[in-house]
PDB file of C-alpha atoms in Angstrom:
ATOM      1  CA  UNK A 581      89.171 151.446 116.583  1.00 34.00           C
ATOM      2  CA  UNK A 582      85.344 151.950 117.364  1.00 41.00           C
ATOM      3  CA  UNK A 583      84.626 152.616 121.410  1.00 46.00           C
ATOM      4  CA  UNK A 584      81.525 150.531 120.891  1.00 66.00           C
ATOM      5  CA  UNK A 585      80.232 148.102 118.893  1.00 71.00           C
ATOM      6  CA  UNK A 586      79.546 149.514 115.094  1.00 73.00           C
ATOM      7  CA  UNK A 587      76.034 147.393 115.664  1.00 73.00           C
ATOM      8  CA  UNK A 588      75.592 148.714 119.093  1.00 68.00           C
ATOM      9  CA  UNK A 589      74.440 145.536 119.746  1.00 71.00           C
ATOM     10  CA  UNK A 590      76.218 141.648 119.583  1.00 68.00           C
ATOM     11  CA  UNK A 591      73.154 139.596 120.548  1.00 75.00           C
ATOM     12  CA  UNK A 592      73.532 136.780 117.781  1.00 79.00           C
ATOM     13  CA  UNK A 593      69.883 135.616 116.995  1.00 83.00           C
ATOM     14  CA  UNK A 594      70.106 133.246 113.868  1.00 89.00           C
ATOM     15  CA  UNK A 595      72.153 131.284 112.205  1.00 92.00           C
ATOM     16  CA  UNK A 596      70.959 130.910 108.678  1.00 94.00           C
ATOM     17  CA  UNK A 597      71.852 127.898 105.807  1.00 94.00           C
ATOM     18  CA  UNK A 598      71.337 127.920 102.339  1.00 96.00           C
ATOM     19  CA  UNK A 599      69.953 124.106 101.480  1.00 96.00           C
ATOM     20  CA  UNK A 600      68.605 123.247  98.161  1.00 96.00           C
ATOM     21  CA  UNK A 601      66.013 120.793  99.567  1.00 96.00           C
ATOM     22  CA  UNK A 602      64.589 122.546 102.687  1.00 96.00           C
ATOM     23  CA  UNK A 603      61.693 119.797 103.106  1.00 96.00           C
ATOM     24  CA  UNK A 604      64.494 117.270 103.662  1.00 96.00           C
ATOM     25  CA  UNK A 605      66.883 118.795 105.783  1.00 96.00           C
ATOM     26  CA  UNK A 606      64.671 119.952 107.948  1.00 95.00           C
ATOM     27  CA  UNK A 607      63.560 116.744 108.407  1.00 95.00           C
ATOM     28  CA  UNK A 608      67.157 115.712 109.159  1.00 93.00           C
ATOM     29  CA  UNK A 609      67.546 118.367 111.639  1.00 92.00           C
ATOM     30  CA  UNK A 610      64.286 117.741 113.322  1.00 91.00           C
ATOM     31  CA  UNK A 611      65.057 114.104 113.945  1.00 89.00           C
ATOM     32  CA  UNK A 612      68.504 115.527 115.261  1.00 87.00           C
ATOM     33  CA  UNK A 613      67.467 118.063 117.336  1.00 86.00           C
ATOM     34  CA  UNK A 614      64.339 115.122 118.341  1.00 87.00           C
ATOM     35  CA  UNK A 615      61.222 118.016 117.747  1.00 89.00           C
ATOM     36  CA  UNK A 616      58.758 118.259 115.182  1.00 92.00           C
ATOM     37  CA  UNK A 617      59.585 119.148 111.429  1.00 94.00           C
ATOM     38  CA  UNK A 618      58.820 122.905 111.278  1.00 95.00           C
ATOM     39  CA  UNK A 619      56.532 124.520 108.955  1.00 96.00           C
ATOM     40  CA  UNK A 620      57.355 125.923 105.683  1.00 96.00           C
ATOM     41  CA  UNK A 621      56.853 129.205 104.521  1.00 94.00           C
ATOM     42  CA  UNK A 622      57.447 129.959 100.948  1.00 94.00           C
ATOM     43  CA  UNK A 623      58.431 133.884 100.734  1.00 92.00           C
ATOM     44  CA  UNK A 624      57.917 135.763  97.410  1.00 91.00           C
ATOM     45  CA  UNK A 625      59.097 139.080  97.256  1.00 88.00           C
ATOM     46  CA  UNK A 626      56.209 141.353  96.399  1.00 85.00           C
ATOM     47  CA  UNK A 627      56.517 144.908  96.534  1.00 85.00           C
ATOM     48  CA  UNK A 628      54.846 145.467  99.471  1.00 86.00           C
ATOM     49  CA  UNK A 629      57.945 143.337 100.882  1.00 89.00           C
ATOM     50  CA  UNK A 630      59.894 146.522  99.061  1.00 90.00           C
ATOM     51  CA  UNK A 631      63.116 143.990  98.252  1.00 93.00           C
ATOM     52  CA  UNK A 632      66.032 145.447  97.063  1.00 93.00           C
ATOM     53  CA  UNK A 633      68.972 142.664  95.578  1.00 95.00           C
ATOM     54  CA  UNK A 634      72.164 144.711  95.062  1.00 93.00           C
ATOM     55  CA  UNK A 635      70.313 148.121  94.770  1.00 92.00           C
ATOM     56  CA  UNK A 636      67.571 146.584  92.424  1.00 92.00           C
ATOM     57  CA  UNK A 637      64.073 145.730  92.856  1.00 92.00           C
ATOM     58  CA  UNK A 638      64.005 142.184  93.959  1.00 93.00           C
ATOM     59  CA  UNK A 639      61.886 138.978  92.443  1.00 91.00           C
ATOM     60  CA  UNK A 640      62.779 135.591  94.222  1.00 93.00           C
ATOM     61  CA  UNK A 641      61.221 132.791  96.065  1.00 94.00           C
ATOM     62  CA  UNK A 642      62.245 131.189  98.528  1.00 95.00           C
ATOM     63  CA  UNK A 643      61.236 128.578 100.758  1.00 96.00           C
ATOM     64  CA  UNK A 644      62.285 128.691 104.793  1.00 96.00           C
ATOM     65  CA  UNK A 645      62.330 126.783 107.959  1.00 96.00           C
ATOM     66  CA  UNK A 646      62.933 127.844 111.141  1.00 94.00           C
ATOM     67  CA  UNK A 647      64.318 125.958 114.300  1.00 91.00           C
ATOM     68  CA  UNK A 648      64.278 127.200 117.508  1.00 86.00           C
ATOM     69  CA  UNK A 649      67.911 126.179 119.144  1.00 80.00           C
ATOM     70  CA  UNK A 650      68.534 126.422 122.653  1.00 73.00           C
ATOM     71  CA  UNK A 651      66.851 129.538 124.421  1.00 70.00           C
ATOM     72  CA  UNK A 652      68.253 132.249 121.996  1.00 74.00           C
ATOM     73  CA  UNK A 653      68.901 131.250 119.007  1.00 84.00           C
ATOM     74  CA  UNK A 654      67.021 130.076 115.856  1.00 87.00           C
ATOM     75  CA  UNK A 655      68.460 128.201 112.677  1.00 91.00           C
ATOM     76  CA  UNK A 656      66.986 129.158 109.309  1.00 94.00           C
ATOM     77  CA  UNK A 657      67.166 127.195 106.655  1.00 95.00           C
ATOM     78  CA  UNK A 658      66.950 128.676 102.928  1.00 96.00           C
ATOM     79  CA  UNK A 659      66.010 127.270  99.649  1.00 96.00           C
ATOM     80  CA  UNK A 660      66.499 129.470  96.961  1.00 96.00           C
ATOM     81  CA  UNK A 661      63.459 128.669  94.376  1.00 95.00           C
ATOM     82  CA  UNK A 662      63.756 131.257  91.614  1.00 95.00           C
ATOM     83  CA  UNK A 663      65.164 134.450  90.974  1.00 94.00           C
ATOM     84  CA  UNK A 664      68.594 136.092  91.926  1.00 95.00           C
ATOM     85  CA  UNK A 665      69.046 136.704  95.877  1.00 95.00           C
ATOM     86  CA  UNK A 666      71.815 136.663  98.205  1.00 96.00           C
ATOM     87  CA  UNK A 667      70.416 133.020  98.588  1.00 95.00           C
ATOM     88  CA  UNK A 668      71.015 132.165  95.217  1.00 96.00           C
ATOM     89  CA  UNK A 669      73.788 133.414  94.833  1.00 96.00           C
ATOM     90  CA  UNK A 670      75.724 131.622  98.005  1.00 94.00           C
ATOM     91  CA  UNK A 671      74.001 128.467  96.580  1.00 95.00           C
ATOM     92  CA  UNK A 672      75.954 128.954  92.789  1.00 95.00           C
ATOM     93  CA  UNK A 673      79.321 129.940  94.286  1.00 92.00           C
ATOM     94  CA  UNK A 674      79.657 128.241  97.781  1.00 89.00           C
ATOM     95  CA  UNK A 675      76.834 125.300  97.554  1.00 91.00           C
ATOM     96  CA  UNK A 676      75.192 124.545 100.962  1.00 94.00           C
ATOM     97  CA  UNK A 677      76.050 125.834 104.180  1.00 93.00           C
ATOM     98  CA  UNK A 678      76.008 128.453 106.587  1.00 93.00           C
ATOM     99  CA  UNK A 679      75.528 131.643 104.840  1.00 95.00           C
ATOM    100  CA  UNK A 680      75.300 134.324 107.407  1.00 95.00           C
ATOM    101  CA  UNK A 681      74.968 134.921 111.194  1.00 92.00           C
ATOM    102  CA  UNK A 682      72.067 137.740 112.202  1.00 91.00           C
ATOM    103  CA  UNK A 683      72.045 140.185 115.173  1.00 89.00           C
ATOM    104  CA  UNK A 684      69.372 142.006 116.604  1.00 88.00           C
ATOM    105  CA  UNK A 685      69.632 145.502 115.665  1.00 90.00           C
ATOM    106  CA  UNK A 686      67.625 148.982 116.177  1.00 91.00           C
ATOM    107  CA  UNK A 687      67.230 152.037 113.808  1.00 92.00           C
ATOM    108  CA  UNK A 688      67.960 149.896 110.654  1.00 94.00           C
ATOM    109  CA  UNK A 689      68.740 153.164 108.171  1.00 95.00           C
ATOM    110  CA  UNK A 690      71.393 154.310 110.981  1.00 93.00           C
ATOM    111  CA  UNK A 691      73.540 150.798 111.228  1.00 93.00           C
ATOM    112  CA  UNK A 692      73.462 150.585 107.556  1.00 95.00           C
ATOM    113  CA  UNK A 693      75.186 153.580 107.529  1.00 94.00           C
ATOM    114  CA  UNK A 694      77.766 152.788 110.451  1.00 91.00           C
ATOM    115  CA  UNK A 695      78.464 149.189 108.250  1.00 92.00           C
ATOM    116  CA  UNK A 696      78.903 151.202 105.293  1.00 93.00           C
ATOM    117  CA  UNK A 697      81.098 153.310 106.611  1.00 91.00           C
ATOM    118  CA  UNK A 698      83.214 150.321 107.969  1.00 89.00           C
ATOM    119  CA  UNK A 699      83.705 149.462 104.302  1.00 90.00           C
ATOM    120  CA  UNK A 700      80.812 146.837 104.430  1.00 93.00           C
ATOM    121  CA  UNK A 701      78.457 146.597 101.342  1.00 95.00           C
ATOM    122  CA  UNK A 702      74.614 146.049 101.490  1.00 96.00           C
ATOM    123  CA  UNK A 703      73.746 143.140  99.786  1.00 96.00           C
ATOM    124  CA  UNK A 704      70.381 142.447 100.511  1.00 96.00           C
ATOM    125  CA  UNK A 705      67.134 144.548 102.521  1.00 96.00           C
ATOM    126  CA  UNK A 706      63.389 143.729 102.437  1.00 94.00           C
ATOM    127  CA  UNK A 707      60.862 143.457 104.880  1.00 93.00           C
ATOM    128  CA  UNK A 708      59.635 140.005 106.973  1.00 91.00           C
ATOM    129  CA  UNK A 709      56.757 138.786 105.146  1.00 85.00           C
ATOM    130  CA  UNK A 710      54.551 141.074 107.752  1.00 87.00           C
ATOM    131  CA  UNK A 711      55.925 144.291 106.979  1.00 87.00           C
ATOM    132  CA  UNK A 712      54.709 145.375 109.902  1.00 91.00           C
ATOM    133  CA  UNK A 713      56.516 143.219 112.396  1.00 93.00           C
ATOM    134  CA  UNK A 714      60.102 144.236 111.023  1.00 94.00           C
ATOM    135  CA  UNK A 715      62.964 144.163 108.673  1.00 96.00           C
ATOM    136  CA  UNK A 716      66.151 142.858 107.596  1.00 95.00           C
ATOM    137  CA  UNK A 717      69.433 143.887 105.994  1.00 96.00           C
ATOM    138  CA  UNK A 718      72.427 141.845 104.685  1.00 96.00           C
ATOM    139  CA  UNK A 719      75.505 143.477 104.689  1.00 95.00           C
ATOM    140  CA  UNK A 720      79.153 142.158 104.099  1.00 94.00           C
ATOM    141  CA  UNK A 721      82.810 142.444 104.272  1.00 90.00           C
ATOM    142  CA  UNK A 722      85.889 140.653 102.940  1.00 90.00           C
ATOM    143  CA  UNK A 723      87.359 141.600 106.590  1.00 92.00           C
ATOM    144  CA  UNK A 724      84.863 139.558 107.977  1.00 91.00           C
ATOM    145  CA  UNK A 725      84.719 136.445 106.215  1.00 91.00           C
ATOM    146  CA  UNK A 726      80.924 136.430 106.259  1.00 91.00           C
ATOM    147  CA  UNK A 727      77.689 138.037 105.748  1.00 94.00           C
ATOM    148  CA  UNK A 728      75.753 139.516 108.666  1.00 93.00           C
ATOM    149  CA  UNK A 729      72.223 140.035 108.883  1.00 94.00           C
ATOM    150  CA  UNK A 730      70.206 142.892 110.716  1.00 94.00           C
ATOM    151  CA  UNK A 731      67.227 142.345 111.961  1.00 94.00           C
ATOM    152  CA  UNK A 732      65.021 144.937 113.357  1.00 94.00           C
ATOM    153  CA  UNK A 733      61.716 143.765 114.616  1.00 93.00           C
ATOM    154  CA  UNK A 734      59.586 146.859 115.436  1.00 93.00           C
TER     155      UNK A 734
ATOM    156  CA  UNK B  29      62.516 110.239 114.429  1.00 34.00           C
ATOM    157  CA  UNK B  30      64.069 110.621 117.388  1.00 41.00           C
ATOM    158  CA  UNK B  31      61.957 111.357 120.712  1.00 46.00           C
ATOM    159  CA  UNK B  32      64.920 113.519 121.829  1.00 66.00           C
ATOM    160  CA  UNK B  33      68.008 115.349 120.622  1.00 70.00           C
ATOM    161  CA  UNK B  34      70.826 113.390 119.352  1.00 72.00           C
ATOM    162  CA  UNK B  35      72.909 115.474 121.766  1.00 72.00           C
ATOM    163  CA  UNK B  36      70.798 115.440 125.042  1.00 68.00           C
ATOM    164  CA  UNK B  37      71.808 119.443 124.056  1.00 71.00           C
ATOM    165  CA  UNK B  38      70.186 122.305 122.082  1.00 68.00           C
ATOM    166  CA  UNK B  39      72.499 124.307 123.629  1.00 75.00           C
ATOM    167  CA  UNK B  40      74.673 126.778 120.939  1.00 79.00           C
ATOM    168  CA  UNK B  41      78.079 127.849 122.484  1.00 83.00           C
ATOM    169  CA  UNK B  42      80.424 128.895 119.689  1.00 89.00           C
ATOM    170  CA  UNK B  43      80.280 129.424 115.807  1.00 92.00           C
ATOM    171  CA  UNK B  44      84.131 128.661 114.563  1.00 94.00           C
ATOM    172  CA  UNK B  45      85.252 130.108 111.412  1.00 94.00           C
ATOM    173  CA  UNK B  46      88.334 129.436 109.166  1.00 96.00           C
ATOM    174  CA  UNK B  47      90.497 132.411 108.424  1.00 96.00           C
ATOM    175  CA  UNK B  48      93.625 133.114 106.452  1.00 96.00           C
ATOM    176  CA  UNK B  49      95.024 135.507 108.734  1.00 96.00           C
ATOM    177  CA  UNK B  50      93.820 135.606 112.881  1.00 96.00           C
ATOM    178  CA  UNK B  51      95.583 138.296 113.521  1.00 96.00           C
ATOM    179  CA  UNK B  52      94.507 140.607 110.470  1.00 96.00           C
ATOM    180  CA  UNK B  53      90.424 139.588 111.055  1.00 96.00           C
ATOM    181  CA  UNK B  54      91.049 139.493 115.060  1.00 95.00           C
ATOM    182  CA  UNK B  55      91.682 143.131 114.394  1.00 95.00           C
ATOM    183  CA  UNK B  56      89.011 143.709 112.326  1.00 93.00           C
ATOM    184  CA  UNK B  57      85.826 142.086 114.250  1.00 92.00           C
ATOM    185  CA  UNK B  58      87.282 143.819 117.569  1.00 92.00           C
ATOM    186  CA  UNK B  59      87.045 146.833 115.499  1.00 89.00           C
ATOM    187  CA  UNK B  60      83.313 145.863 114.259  1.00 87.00           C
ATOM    188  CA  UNK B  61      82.278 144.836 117.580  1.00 86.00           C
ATOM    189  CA  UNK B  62      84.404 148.011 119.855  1.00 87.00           C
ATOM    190  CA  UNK B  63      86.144 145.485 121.886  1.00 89.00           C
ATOM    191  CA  UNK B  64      89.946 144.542 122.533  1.00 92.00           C
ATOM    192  CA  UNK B  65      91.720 142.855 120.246  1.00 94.00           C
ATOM    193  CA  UNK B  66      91.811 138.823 122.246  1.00 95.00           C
ATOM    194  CA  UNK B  67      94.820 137.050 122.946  1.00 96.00           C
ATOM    195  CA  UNK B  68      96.277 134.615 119.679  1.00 96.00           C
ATOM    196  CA  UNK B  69      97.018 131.110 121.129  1.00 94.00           C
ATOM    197  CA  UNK B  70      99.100 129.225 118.946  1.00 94.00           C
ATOM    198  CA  UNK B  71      97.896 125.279 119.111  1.00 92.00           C
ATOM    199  CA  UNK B  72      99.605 122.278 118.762  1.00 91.00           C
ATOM    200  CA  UNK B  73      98.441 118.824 118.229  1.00 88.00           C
ATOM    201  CA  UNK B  74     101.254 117.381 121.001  1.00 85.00           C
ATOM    202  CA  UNK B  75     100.955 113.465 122.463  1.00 85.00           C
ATOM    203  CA  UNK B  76      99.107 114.955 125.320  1.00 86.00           C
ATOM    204  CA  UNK B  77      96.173 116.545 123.497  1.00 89.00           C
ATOM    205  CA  UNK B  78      95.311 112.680 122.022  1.00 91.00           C
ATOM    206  CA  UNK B  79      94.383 114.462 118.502  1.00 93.00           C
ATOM    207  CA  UNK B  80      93.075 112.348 116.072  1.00 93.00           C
ATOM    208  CA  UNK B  81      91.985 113.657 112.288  1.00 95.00           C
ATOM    209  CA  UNK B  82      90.224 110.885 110.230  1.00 93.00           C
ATOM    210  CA  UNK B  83      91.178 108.557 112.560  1.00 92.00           C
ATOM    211  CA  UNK B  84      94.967 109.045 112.006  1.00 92.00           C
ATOM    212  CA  UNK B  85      96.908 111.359 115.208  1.00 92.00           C
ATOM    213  CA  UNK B  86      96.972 114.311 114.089  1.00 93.00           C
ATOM    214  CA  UNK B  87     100.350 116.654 113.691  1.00 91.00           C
ATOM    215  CA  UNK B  88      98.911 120.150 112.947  1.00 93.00           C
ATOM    216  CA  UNK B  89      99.741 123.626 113.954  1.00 94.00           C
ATOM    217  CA  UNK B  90      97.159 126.299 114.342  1.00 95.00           C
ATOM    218  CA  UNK B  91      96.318 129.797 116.003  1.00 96.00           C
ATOM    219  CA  UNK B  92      92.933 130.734 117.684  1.00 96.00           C
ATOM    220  CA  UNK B  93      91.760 133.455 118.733  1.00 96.00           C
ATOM    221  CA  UNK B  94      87.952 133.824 121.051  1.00 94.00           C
ATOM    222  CA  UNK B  95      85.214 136.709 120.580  1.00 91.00           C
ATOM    223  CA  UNK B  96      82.429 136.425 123.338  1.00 87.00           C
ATOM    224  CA  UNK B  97      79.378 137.799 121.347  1.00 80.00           C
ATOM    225  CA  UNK B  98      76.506 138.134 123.601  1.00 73.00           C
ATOM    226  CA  UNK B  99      75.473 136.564 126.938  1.00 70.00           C
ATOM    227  CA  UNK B 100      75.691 132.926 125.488  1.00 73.00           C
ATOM    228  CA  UNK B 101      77.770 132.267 122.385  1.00 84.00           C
ATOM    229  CA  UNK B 102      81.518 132.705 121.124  1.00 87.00           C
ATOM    230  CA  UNK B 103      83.027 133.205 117.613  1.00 91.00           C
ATOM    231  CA  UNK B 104      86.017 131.493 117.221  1.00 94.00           C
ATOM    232  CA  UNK B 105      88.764 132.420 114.706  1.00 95.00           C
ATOM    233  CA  UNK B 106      91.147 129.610 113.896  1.00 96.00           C
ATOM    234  CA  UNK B 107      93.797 130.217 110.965  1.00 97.00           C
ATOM    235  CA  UNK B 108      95.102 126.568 109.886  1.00 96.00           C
ATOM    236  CA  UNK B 109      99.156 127.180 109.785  1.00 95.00           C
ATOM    237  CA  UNK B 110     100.949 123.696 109.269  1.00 95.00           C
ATOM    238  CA  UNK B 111      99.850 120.521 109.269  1.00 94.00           C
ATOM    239  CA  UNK B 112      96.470 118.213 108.045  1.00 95.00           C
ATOM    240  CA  UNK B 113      93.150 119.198 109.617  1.00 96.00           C
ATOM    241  CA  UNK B 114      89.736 119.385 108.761  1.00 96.00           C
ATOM    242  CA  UNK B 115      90.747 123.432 109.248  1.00 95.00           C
ATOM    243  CA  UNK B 116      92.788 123.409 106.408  1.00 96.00           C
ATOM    244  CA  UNK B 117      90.805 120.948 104.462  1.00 96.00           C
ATOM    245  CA  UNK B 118      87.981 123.265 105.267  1.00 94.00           C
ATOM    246  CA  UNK B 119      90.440 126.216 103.933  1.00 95.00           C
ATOM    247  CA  UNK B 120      91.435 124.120 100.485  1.00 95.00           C
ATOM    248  CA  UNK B 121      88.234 123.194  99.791  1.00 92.00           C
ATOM    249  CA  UNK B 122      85.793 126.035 100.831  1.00 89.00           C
ATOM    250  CA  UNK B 123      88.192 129.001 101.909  1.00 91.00           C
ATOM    251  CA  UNK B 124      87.638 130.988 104.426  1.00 94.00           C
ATOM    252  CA  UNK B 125      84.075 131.438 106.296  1.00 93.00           C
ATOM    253  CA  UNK B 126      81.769 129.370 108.846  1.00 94.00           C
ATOM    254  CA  UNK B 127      83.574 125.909 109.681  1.00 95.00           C
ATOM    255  CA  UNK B 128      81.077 125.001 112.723  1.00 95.00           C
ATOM    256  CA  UNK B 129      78.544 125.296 115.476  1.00 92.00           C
ATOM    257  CA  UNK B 130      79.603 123.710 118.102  1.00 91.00           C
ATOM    258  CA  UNK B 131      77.302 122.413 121.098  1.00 89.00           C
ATOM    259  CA  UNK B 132      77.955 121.449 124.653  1.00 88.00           C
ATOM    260  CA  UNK B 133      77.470 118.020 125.424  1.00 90.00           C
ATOM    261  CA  UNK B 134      78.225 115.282 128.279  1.00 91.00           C
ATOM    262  CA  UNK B 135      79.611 111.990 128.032  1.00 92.00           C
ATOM    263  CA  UNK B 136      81.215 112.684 124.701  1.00 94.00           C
ATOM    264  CA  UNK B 137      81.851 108.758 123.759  1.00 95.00           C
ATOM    265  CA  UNK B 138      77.964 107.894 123.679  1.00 93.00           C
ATOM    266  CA  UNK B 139      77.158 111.149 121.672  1.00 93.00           C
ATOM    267  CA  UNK B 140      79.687 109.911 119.160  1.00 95.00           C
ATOM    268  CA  UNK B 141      78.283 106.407 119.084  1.00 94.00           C
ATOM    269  CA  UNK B 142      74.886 108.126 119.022  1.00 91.00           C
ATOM    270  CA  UNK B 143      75.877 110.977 116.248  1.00 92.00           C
ATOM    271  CA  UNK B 144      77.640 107.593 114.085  1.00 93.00           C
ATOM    272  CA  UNK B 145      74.370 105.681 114.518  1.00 91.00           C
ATOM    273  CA  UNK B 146      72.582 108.908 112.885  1.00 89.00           C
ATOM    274  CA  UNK B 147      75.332 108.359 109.676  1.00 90.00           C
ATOM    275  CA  UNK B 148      77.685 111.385 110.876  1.00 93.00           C
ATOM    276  CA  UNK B 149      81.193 110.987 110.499  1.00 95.00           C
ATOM    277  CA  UNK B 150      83.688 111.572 113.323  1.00 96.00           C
ATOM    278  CA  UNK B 151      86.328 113.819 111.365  1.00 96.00           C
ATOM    279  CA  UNK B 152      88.802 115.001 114.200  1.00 96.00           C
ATOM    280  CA  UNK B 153      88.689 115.138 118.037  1.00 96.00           C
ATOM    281  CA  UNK B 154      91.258 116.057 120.824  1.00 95.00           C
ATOM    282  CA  UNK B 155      91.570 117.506 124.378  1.00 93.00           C
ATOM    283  CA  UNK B 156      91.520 121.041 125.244  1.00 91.00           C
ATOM    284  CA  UNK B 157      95.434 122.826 125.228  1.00 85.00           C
ATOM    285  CA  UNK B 158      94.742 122.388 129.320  1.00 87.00           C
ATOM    286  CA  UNK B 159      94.134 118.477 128.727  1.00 87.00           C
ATOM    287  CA  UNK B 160      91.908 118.131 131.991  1.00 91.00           C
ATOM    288  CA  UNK B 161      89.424 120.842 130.921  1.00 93.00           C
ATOM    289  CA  UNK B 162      87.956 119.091 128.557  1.00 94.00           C
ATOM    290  CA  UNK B 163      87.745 117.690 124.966  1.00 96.00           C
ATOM    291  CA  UNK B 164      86.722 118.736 121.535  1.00 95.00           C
ATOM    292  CA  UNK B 165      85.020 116.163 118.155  1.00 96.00           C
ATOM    293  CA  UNK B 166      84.057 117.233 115.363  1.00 96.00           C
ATOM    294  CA  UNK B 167      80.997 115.427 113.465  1.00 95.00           C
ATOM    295  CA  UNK B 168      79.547 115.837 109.842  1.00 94.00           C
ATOM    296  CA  UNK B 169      76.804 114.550 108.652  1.00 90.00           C
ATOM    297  CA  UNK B 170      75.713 115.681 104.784  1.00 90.00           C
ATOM    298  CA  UNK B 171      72.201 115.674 105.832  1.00 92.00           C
ATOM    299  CA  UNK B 172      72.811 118.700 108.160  1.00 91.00           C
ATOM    300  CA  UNK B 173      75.202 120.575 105.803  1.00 91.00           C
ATOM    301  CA  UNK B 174      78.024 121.355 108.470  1.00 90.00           C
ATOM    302  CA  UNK B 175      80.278 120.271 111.075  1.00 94.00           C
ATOM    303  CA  UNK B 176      79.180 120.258 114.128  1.00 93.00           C
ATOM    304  CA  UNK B 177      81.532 120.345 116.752  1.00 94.00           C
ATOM    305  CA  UNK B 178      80.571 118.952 120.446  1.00 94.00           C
ATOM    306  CA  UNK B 179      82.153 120.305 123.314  1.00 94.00           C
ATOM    307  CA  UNK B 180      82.641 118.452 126.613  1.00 94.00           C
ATOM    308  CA  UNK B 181      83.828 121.111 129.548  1.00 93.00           C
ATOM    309  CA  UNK B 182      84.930 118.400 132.827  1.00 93.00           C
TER     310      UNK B 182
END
């Protein structure tokens, strides 16, 4: 067993959800949660975003909401528009839900290596739409039950 | 839309997944996270925990097991071993992965009356093993794509 935690970290940040309407739900969560509906940002990945899909080059859209929960955590909400992602993907074989929980993470290239050597497989990496401001990894494992995201905001 | 939160709460306290096996994946996020393998409480849906599923009491055997991730949040394991409940509906239907977030709230009655009046369902609810701790209800709405679970601590 590790002596520390293979993330060196277990600050849970996000909660994302794969919708297939994210204009309505968020409107359903925003009268929920009783604040305004968020924004929109529809994400393409370009290559500056340098998106990799399974060890490919990556070309989806997407369209994503975020809620600010409590003091620490957000809720993302995903629609997959086009193209084959992680999104899409969870969308054709689970439908909508919760499709992974994200933790705060340093030195990116490093914990991808420490998950891989768990016997997790990278899914999914790019960088935020600012590629200056950070970047994010899915990575999964049967053990688990669920994907994880990294997120490493510079 | 609502000039407040449903819940009176924004307030994320545990993310409960379904699992096959809570010893096996106990085992394995301890490992991911370098932390102790927790205790496995086996649960049962006795007279005194007032369980109800679908408005029917409920007769169900399950085991649990509790990860503190963070400052603020739990993951919950729960492995569905005899008996109807929306964990092993959630089990048939989806298999294994996120089942809910759950939320702290007060005065659990008027934030079910309040969560009905939104058009979410009440699916199960009960007390805590230690009855005068507190009490447990699960809600679903489709609008919000998951259970949510609201938990009232006494």
């Amino acid at each position: 067993m590790a002596d520390k935690s293979l993330l060196c970290t277990d600050i849970v940040v996000q909660i994302g959800m794969i919708v297939k309407d994210v204009a309505q739900t968020s409107a359903k969560y925003a009268a929920f949660f009783g604040v305004d509906i968020p924004q929109i940002d529809t994400i393409t990945s370009d290559p500056e975003s340098q998106s990799y899909y399974h060890g490919e080059p990556m070309n989806a859209v997407s369209k994503q909401a975020f809620f600010k929960i409590g003091t620490a955590i957000e809720l993302e909400l995903i629609e997959p528009v086009s193209g084959a992602s992680t999104w899409q993907e969870h969308l054709d074989t689970k439908g909508e839900g919760v499709h992974h929980i994200a933790f705060a993470v340093h030195d990116m290239p490093v914990k991808i290596r420490d998950c891989e050597d768990y016997g997790m497989q990278l899914i999914q990496q790019g960088n935020y739409v600012d590629a200056d401001v950070g970047r994010y990894s899915y990575v999964a494992s049967d053990d688990l039950k669920i994907i994880l995201e990294l997120l490493e905001d510079y």
